[in-house]
Amino acid sequence: MATQHKEIDAKTLENLLYLSRLSPSATNMEILKKQVDDIVGYFEILSKYDDSENPYDAYPKTTADKLRCDEPEGGLEMSDVKKVSKDFMDGYFQVPKVLGEGA
């Protein structure tokens, strides 16, 4: 890609090296500068396109993003819980044993 765009300066390149935790001694600065210039050029190409259209307009509106109000509601009464199963005893439901033999 031909670099006909604004190139980054040495200070910006040093800042990028610092942020990416790269050391200048372990990096070929000319190659890195060319790569970063190319990346900046790609962004300049992309910025020419109109992105004002909302991509979510293509989908129907839903209420899935609306959360319920955070208000406490009453739970089940103990007499109602006892009606759910005949295997309710001492505040617990009796269930089949799953550990041990046969598991």
mmCIF file of C-alpha atoms in Angstrom:
data_model
loop_
_atom_site.group_PDB
_atom_site.id
_atom_site.type_symbol
_atom_site.label_atom_id
_atom_site.label_comp_id
_atom_site.label_asym_id
_atom_site.label_seq_id
_atom_site.Cartn_x
_atom_site.Cartn_y
_atom_site.Cartn_z
ATOM 1 C CA MET A 1 0.000 0.000 0.000
ATOM 2 C CA ALA A 2 1.428 3.361 -0.952
ATOM 3 C CA THR A 3 1.761 5.709 1.983
ATOM 4 C CA GLN A 4 0.104 8.913 0.776
ATOM 5 C CA HIS A 5 -1.259 9.752 4.171
ATOM 6 C CA LYS A 6 0.050 11.454 7.252
ATOM 7 C CA GLU A 7 2.894 9.432 8.713
ATOM 8 C CA ILE A 8 3.441 9.039 12.430
ATOM 9 C CA ASP A 9 6.352 10.834 14.021
ATOM 10 C CA ALA A 10 9.117 9.373 16.195
ATOM 11 C CA LYS A 11 7.489 10.464 19.477
ATOM 12 C CA THR A 12 4.229 8.721 18.597
ATOM 13 C CA LEU A 13 6.131 5.589 17.619
ATOM 14 C CA GLU A 14 7.973 5.644 20.961
ATOM 15 C CA ASN A 15 4.653 5.968 22.782
ATOM 16 C CA LEU A 16 3.252 3.011 20.835
ATOM 17 C CA LEU A 17 6.305 0.952 21.737
ATOM 18 C CA TYR A 18 5.865 1.852 25.396
ATOM 19 C CA LEU A 19 2.151 0.991 25.389
ATOM 20 C CA SER A 20 2.748 -2.314 23.625
ATOM 21 C CA ARG A 21 5.655 -3.141 25.966
ATOM 22 C CA LEU A 22 8.078 -3.537 23.061
ATOM 23 C CA SER A 23 11.684 -2.493 23.375
ATOM 24 C CA PRO A 24 13.287 -0.509 20.556
ATOM 25 C CA SER A 25 16.393 -2.710 20.737
ATOM 26 C CA ALA A 26 14.377 -5.875 20.000
ATOM 27 C CA THR A 27 12.360 -4.288 17.183
ATOM 28 C CA ASN A 28 13.361 -3.216 13.703
ATOM 29 C CA MET A 29 12.143 0.387 13.841
ATOM 30 C CA GLU A 30 11.990 0.925 10.060
ATOM 31 C CA ILE A 31 9.780 -2.116 9.502
ATOM 32 C CA LEU A 32 7.594 -1.271 12.494
ATOM 33 C CA LYS A 33 7.187 2.348 11.371
ATOM 34 C CA LYS A 34 6.153 1.222 7.879
ATOM 35 C CA GLN A 35 3.640 -1.253 9.335
ATOM 36 C CA VAL A 36 2.125 1.363 11.631
ATOM 37 C CA ASP A 37 1.972 3.862 8.751
ATOM 38 C CA ASP A 38 0.132 1.254 6.665
ATOM 39 C CA ILE A 39 -2.354 0.633 9.487
ATOM 40 C CA VAL A 40 -2.995 4.375 9.809
ATOM 41 C CA GLY A 41 -3.508 4.467 6.044
ATOM 42 C CA TYR A 42 -6.132 1.724 6.270
ATOM 43 C CA PHE A 43 -8.023 3.721 8.870
ATOM 44 C CA GLU A 44 -7.913 6.798 6.652
ATOM 45 C CA ILE A 45 -9.387 4.743 3.803
ATOM 46 C CA LEU A 46 -12.140 3.426 6.083
ATOM 47 C CA SER A 47 -12.945 6.902 7.382
ATOM 48 C CA LYS A 48 -13.939 7.973 3.861
ATOM 49 C CA TYR A 49 -17.003 5.718 3.932
ATOM 50 C CA ASP A 50 -20.291 6.967 5.313
ATOM 51 C CA ASP A 51 -21.078 5.214 8.572
ATOM 52 C CA SER A 52 -23.973 7.397 9.655
ATOM 53 C CA GLU A 53 -26.491 4.628 9.008
ATOM 54 C CA ASN A 54 -27.384 2.697 12.123
ATOM 55 C CA PRO A 55 -26.722 -1.020 11.458
ATOM 56 C CA TYR A 56 -29.380 -1.982 13.986
ATOM 57 C CA ASP A 57 -32.129 -0.400 11.876
ATOM 58 C CA ALA A 58 -32.198 -3.586 9.788
ATOM 59 C CA TYR A 59 -33.496 -5.588 12.761
ATOM 60 C CA PRO A 60 -36.950 -5.320 14.312
ATOM 61 C CA LYS A 61 -37.277 -3.532 17.631
ATOM 62 C CA THR A 62 -37.482 -5.791 20.663
ATOM 63 C CA THR A 63 -38.026 -5.232 24.341
ATOM 64 C CA ALA A 64 -35.377 -7.786 25.292
ATOM 65 C CA ASP A 65 -33.012 -5.058 26.424
ATOM 66 C CA LYS A 66 -35.506 -3.633 28.892
ATOM 67 C CA LEU A 67 -34.910 -4.948 32.385
ATOM 68 C CA ARG A 68 -37.579 -5.602 34.935
ATOM 69 C CA CYS A 69 -37.953 -3.184 37.783
ATOM 70 C CA ASP A 70 -35.991 -4.161 40.859
ATOM 71 C CA GLU A 71 -38.781 -4.466 43.388
ATOM 72 C CA PRO A 72 -39.012 -7.353 45.840
ATOM 73 C CA GLU A 73 -42.040 -9.576 45.528
ATOM 74 C CA GLY A 74 -43.504 -12.009 47.956
ATOM 75 C CA GLY A 75 -42.421 -15.618 47.711
ATOM 76 C CA LEU A 76 -44.396 -18.783 48.214
ATOM 77 C CA GLU A 77 -46.010 -19.484 51.533
ATOM 78 C CA MET A 78 -44.953 -22.698 53.279
ATOM 79 C CA SER A 79 -48.458 -24.119 52.947
ATOM 80 C CA ASP A 80 -48.287 -23.613 49.161
ATOM 81 C CA VAL A 81 -44.839 -25.241 48.975
ATOM 82 C CA LYS A 82 -46.120 -28.307 50.810
ATOM 83 C CA LYS A 83 -48.821 -28.716 48.133
ATOM 84 C CA VAL A 84 -46.221 -28.973 45.350
ATOM 85 C CA SER A 85 -45.062 -32.451 46.338
ATOM 86 C CA LYS A 86 -46.022 -35.136 48.800
ATOM 87 C CA ASP A 87 -42.301 -35.662 49.478
ATOM 88 C CA PHE A 88 -41.915 -32.437 51.460
ATOM 89 C CA MET A 89 -40.685 -32.891 55.028
ATOM 90 C CA ASP A 90 -39.132 -30.534 57.589
ATOM 91 C CA GLY A 91 -38.778 -27.708 55.078
ATOM 92 C CA TYR A 92 -37.024 -29.836 52.422
ATOM 93 C CA PHE A 93 -38.019 -31.866 49.388
ATOM 94 C CA GLN A 94 -37.032 -35.519 49.476
ATOM 95 C CA VAL A 95 -35.278 -36.540 46.260
ATOM 96 C CA PRO A 96 -33.779 -39.823 45.088
ATOM 97 C CA LYS A 97 -30.253 -40.507 46.217
ATOM 98 C CA VAL A 98 -27.791 -39.827 43.402
ATOM 99 C CA LEU A 99 -24.481 -40.619 45.079
ATOM 100 C CA GLY A 100 -23.246 -44.051 46.041
ATOM 101 C CA GLU A 101 -24.295 -47.231 44.310
ATOM 102 C CA GLY A 102 -25.786 -46.841 40.897
ATOM 103 C CA ALA A 103 -24.385 -43.396 40.301
#
